[in-house]
Amino acid sequence: MKASGEKFAMLTAYDASFAALLDEAGVEVLLIGDSLGMVIQGHQTTLPVTMDDMVYHSRCVARACRYALVLADLPFMSVATIDQALHNAGRLMQEGGAQMVKLEGGAVQAETVRHLVRHGIPVCAHLGLQPQLVHKLGGYRMQGRAASAAEAMFQEAQGLEQAGADLLLLECVPAALAKRITDAVRIPVVGIGAGPDTDAQVLVLHDALGITAGKPPRFSKNFMHGSAGIGDAVQRFVAAVKDGSFPGPEHTF
Ligand code: KIV
């Protein structure tokens, strides 16, 4: 799809009912995100999410999914060593039914990515705002704004591709930097709060359906507005990603 210039759509999913609905609506990748710690479990951050939580929700989604790629997050502290990462990624695939795993981190994770890929595990790397680092970052803030930080992220993206990553996710980065990275790497780049030029877009399902508690992030859009129902809203999200109308300038940094 990257080669042919067709954009693809990703949404988070945490249970079988929504997974079946998103799958039927044409969402190409279902992400069992560790955002489930916030939107399902009610925590303030993703840090309390455990491997058992991820395996449970991945299994629920995978069971209901017929067409979409099932991508599952490796939660906080599950990749602290490369052996731990291999064991936990294996659990997500064998017990959770995931077809790809996602891990947060740049250069620090390159060796882990290499290790997983060597063992036949497809990997999505996650750069930019890494919610598992929220206490280190001091909040959920845009990343890569300063020229030096942008250059470091650009180098890290290339390093992760060289390490064998199959997919790259960029969260909350300036649109110009996301475009530069997307143009430079061969693997598909998925954006969230990263402007219109990435190869794909992802949203947290609850943001896309306007049911997130509190103020939604600026880069998200409530697709329920003007929709006949949830299935219609999801189809409109997919169509807007594909025709490039989402994200618009109001969702972009
Ligand atoms: O956990 C998650 O839902 C994510 C998205 C924000 C991309 O990683």
Short mmCIF file of C-alpha atoms and ligand atoms in Angstrom, two decimals:
data_model
loop_
_atom_site.label_atom_id
_atom_site.label_comp_id
_atom_site.label_asym_id
_atom_site.label_seq_id
_atom_site.Cartn_x
_atom_site.Cartn_y
_atom_site.Cartn_z
CA MET A 1 0.00 0.00 0.00
CA LYS A 2 2.88 2.34 0.72
CA ALA A 3 4.37 1.60 -2.69
CA SER A 4 1.07 2.28 -4.45
CA GLY A 5 0.30 5.36 -2.35
CA GLU A 6 -2.89 3.97 -0.80
CA LYS A 7 -3.30 5.13 2.78
CA PHE A 8 -4.54 2.67 5.39
CA ALA A 9 -6.50 2.99 8.59
CA MET A 10 -5.78 1.71 12.09
CA LEU A 11 -7.96 1.93 15.21
CA THR A 12 -7.49 0.55 18.68
CA ALA A 13 -9.71 -2.37 19.70
CA TYR A 14 -9.92 -4.13 23.02
CA ASP A 15 -12.83 -6.56 22.77
CA ALA A 16 -14.50 -8.95 20.32
CA SER A 17 -17.64 -6.91 19.57
CA PHE A 18 -15.79 -3.78 18.50
CA ALA A 19 -13.11 -5.83 16.75
CA ALA A 20 -15.75 -7.50 14.54
CA LEU A 21 -17.37 -4.16 13.78
CA LEU A 22 -14.08 -2.43 12.88
CA ASP A 23 -12.96 -5.43 10.84
CA GLU A 24 -16.18 -5.41 8.81
CA ALA A 25 -15.96 -1.63 8.35
CA GLY A 26 -12.61 -1.98 6.56
CA VAL A 27 -10.11 -0.91 9.20
CA GLU A 28 -6.88 -2.51 8.03
CA VAL A 29 -5.04 -2.77 11.36
CA LEU A 30 -6.55 -3.33 14.81
CA LEU A 31 -4.24 -2.20 17.59
CA ILE A 32 -4.67 -3.67 21.04
CA GLY A 33 -3.05 -0.62 22.58
CA ASP A 34 -1.89 -0.37 26.16
CA SER A 35 -4.14 2.72 26.08
CA LEU A 36 -6.60 0.14 27.42
CA GLY A 37 -5.14 0.99 30.82
CA MET A 38 -6.73 4.42 30.50
CA VAL A 39 -9.86 3.91 28.41
CA ILE A 40 -10.89 0.45 29.68
CA GLN A 41 -9.35 0.21 33.15
CA GLY A 42 -9.64 3.87 34.18
CA HIS A 43 -6.00 4.45 35.13
CA GLN A 44 -4.34 7.86 34.68
CA THR A 45 -1.49 6.37 32.62
CA THR A 46 -0.68 3.18 30.69
CA LEU A 47 1.95 2.12 33.24
CA PRO A 48 -0.18 -0.29 35.33
CA VAL A 49 -1.07 -2.44 32.29
CA THR A 50 0.33 -5.98 32.63
CA MET A 51 1.27 -8.66 30.14
CA ASP A 52 -1.71 -10.71 31.31
CA ASP A 53 -4.01 -7.75 30.52
CA MET A 54 -2.52 -7.46 27.04
CA VAL A 55 -2.77 -11.18 26.33
CA TYR A 56 -6.40 -11.25 27.50
CA HIS A 57 -7.52 -8.29 25.35
CA SER A 58 -5.46 -9.43 22.33
CA ARG A 59 -7.15 -12.81 22.48
CA CYS A 60 -10.59 -11.16 22.59
CA VAL A 61 -9.77 -9.08 19.50
CA ALA A 62 -7.98 -11.79 17.53
CA ARG A 63 -10.89 -14.19 17.95
CA ALA A 64 -13.27 -11.75 16.21
CA CYS A 65 -10.94 -10.46 13.51
CA ARG A 66 -11.12 -11.97 10.00
CA TYR A 67 -9.39 -9.45 7.70
CA ALA A 68 -7.38 -6.87 9.65
CA LEU A 69 -3.84 -7.24 10.91
CA VAL A 70 -3.82 -7.79 14.69
CA LEU A 71 -1.14 -5.65 16.33
CA ALA A 72 -0.60 -5.78 20.10
CA ASP A 73 1.37 -3.51 22.43
CA LEU A 74 4.20 -4.65 24.65
CA PRO A 75 3.39 -2.84 27.92
CA PHE A 76 5.62 -0.93 30.32
CA MET A 77 8.58 -2.98 31.62
CA SER A 78 7.77 -5.96 29.42
CA VAL A 79 10.83 -5.28 27.23
CA ALA A 80 13.35 -4.33 29.92
CA THR A 81 15.77 -6.99 28.61
CA ILE A 82 15.91 -8.58 25.18
CA ASP A 83 15.12 -12.01 26.63
CA GLN A 84 12.10 -10.62 28.44
CA ALA A 85 11.01 -8.91 25.21
CA LEU A 86 11.27 -12.16 23.25
CA HIS A 87 9.33 -14.09 25.89
CA ASN A 88 6.58 -11.47 26.09
CA ALA A 89 6.31 -10.91 22.34
CA GLY A 90 6.01 -14.69 22.00
CA ARG A 91 3.16 -14.67 24.53
CA LEU A 92 1.29 -11.97 22.58
CA MET A 93 1.55 -14.07 19.44
CA GLN A 94 1.02 -17.57 20.86
CA GLU A 95 -1.54 -16.84 23.59
CA GLY A 96 -2.94 -13.52 22.33
CA GLY A 97 -3.17 -14.28 18.60
CA ALA A 98 -1.27 -11.12 17.62
CA GLN A 99 0.36 -11.01 14.18
CA MET A 100 2.71 -8.13 15.06
CA VAL A 101 3.89 -6.52 18.30
CA LYS A 102 4.55 -2.84 19.02
CA LEU A 103 7.12 -1.44 21.38
CA GLU A 104 7.91 2.12 22.40
CA GLY A 105 11.45 3.46 22.15
CA GLY A 106 14.12 4.65 19.74
CA ALA A 107 17.82 3.80 19.63
CA VAL A 108 17.54 2.11 23.02
CA GLN A 109 15.24 -0.53 21.50
CA ALA A 110 17.13 -1.20 18.26
CA GLU A 111 18.85 -4.31 19.67
CA THR A 112 15.52 -5.61 20.96
CA VAL A 113 13.87 -5.07 17.58
CA ARG A 114 16.75 -6.96 15.92
CA HIS A 115 16.35 -9.82 18.42
CA LEU A 116 12.59 -10.13 17.89
CA VAL A 117 12.85 -9.95 14.10
CA ARG A 118 15.61 -12.61 14.14
CA HIS A 119 13.09 -14.88 15.87
CA GLY A 120 10.39 -14.29 13.24
CA ILE A 121 8.35 -11.70 15.13
CA PRO A 122 7.00 -8.78 13.08
CA VAL A 123 7.62 -5.51 14.91
CA CYS A 124 6.09 -2.04 14.91
CA ALA A 125 8.38 0.57 16.49
CA HIS A 126 6.82 3.59 18.25
CA LEU A 127 8.60 6.98 18.25
CA GLY A 128 7.62 10.52 19.24
CA LEU A 129 5.43 10.80 22.29
CA GLN A 130 5.88 7.53 24.16
CA PRO A 131 3.13 7.36 26.79
CA GLN A 132 5.13 4.81 28.84
CA LEU A 133 7.68 7.61 29.42
CA VAL A 134 5.07 10.08 30.70
CA HIS A 135 6.80 10.65 34.05
CA LYS A 136 10.18 11.09 32.37
CA LEU A 137 8.72 13.53 29.83
CA GLY A 138 6.70 15.41 32.45
CA GLY A 139 3.41 15.06 30.56
CA TYR A 140 1.84 14.13 27.26
CA ARG A 141 3.68 16.61 25.04
CA MET A 142 4.61 16.95 21.43
CA GLN A 143 8.07 15.56 20.66
CA GLY A 144 10.68 16.52 18.06
CA ARG A 145 9.98 20.23 18.02
CA ALA A 146 13.57 21.40 18.51
CA ALA A 147 15.90 20.90 15.54
CA SER A 148 18.22 18.62 17.54
CA ALA A 149 15.32 16.44 18.76
CA ALA A 150 13.92 16.24 15.23
CA GLU A 151 17.28 15.13 13.86
CA ALA A 152 17.66 12.52 16.62
CA MET A 153 14.18 11.12 15.83
CA PHE A 154 14.97 11.03 12.12
CA GLN A 155 18.14 9.02 12.82
CA GLU A 156 16.29 6.72 15.22
CA ALA A 157 13.60 5.99 12.62
CA GLN A 158 16.24 4.93 10.14
CA GLY A 159 18.04 2.87 12.80
CA LEU A 160 14.82 1.03 13.67
CA GLU A 161 14.15 0.29 10.00
CA GLN A 162 17.70 -1.06 9.67
CA ALA A 163 17.13 -3.18 12.79
CA GLY A 164 14.26 -4.85 10.92
CA ALA A 165 11.12 -3.04 12.12
CA ASP A 166 8.21 -3.71 9.75
CA LEU A 167 6.12 -0.69 10.68
CA LEU A 168 6.78 2.62 12.43
CA LEU A 169 4.29 4.61 14.49
CA LEU A 170 4.84 8.33 15.12
CA GLU A 171 2.83 9.94 17.92
CA CYS A 172 2.53 13.71 18.41
CA VAL A 173 5.30 15.00 16.21
CA PRO A 174 5.38 18.03 13.91
CA ALA A 175 3.87 17.28 10.50
CA ALA A 176 7.02 18.34 8.67
CA LEU A 177 9.17 15.90 10.64
CA ALA A 178 6.64 13.08 10.11
CA LYS A 179 6.72 13.75 6.36
CA ARG A 180 10.52 13.76 6.30
CA ILE A 181 10.64 10.41 8.10
CA THR A 182 7.85 8.88 5.96
CA ASP A 183 9.65 9.88 2.78
CA ALA A 184 12.99 8.54 4.03
CA VAL A 185 12.03 5.03 5.18
CA ARG A 186 10.72 2.14 3.08
CA ILE A 187 8.52 0.70 5.83
CA PRO A 188 5.01 2.15 6.27
CA VAL A 189 4.64 4.95 8.82
CA VAL A 190 1.45 5.32 10.85
CA GLY A 191 0.71 8.71 12.40
CA ILE A 192 -1.32 9.93 15.35
CA GLY A 193 -1.04 13.67 15.82
CA ALA A 194 1.65 13.58 13.13
CA GLY A 195 -0.03 15.40 10.27
CA PRO A 196 -1.48 14.25 6.94
CA ASP A 197 1.60 12.88 5.18
CA THR A 198 2.18 9.55 6.91
CA ASP A 199 1.21 6.33 5.10
CA ALA A 200 -1.55 5.54 7.59
CA GLN A 201 -3.47 7.08 10.49
CA VAL A 202 -4.42 5.64 13.86
CA LEU A 203 -6.79 6.88 16.56
CA VAL A 204 -7.81 5.55 19.92
CA LEU A 205 -11.29 4.13 19.27
CA HIS A 206 -12.86 6.01 22.17
CA ASP A 207 -11.57 9.33 20.78
CA ALA A 208 -12.91 8.52 17.30
CA LEU A 209 -16.32 7.71 18.81
CA GLY A 210 -16.32 10.76 21.09
CA ILE A 211 -16.66 8.74 24.31
CA THR A 212 -13.31 9.55 25.91
CA ALA A 213 -13.78 10.96 29.41
CA GLY A 214 -12.54 14.56 29.70
CA LYS A 215 -11.07 16.71 26.95
CA PRO A 216 -10.14 14.75 23.80
CA PRO A 217 -6.66 15.28 22.33
CA ARG A 218 -6.47 18.08 19.75
CA PHE A 219 -5.34 15.73 17.01
CA SER A 220 -8.38 13.44 17.35
CA LYS A 221 -11.79 13.79 15.70
CA ASN A 222 -15.22 12.59 16.82
CA PHE A 223 -16.51 10.67 13.79
CA MET A 224 -19.89 10.09 15.46
CA HIS A 225 -20.83 13.67 14.58
CA GLY A 226 -23.09 13.41 11.54
CA SER A 227 -22.98 9.58 11.49
CA ALA A 228 -25.93 7.21 11.50
CA GLY A 229 -24.26 4.86 13.98
CA ILE A 230 -20.94 3.38 15.09
CA GLY A 231 -20.39 1.34 11.92
CA ASP A 232 -21.03 4.42 9.80
CA ALA A 233 -18.63 6.50 11.93
CA VAL A 234 -15.88 3.92 11.52
CA GLN A 235 -16.45 3.72 7.75
CA ARG A 236 -16.23 7.53 7.58
CA PHE A 237 -12.92 7.39 9.49
CA VAL A 238 -11.54 4.84 7.00
CA ALA A 239 -12.76 6.91 4.02
CA ALA A 240 -11.31 10.13 5.47
CA VAL A 241 -7.91 8.49 5.99
CA LYS A 242 -7.92 7.12 2.46
CA ASP A 243 -8.97 10.36 0.76
CA GLY A 244 -6.59 12.40 2.93
CA SER A 245 -9.28 14.60 4.50
CA PHE A 246 -8.29 13.38 7.98
CA PRO A 247 -6.25 14.71 9.66
CA GLY A 248 -7.06 18.28 8.67
CA PRO A 249 -5.04 21.39 9.61
CA GLU A 250 -6.99 21.68 12.87
CA HIS A 251 -5.64 18.24 13.96
CA THR A 252 -2.05 18.95 12.93
CA PHE A 253 0.92 20.48 14.76
O1 KIV B 1 -1.76 2.38 23.13
C1 KIV B 1 -2.23 2.95 22.14
O2 KIV B 1 -3.45 3.01 21.93
C2 KIV B 1 -1.31 3.54 21.19
C3 KIV B 1 -1.91 4.57 20.27
C4 KIV B 1 -1.94 5.88 20.96
C5 KIV B 1 -1.21 4.63 18.99
O3 KIV B 1 -0.15 3.27 21.18
#
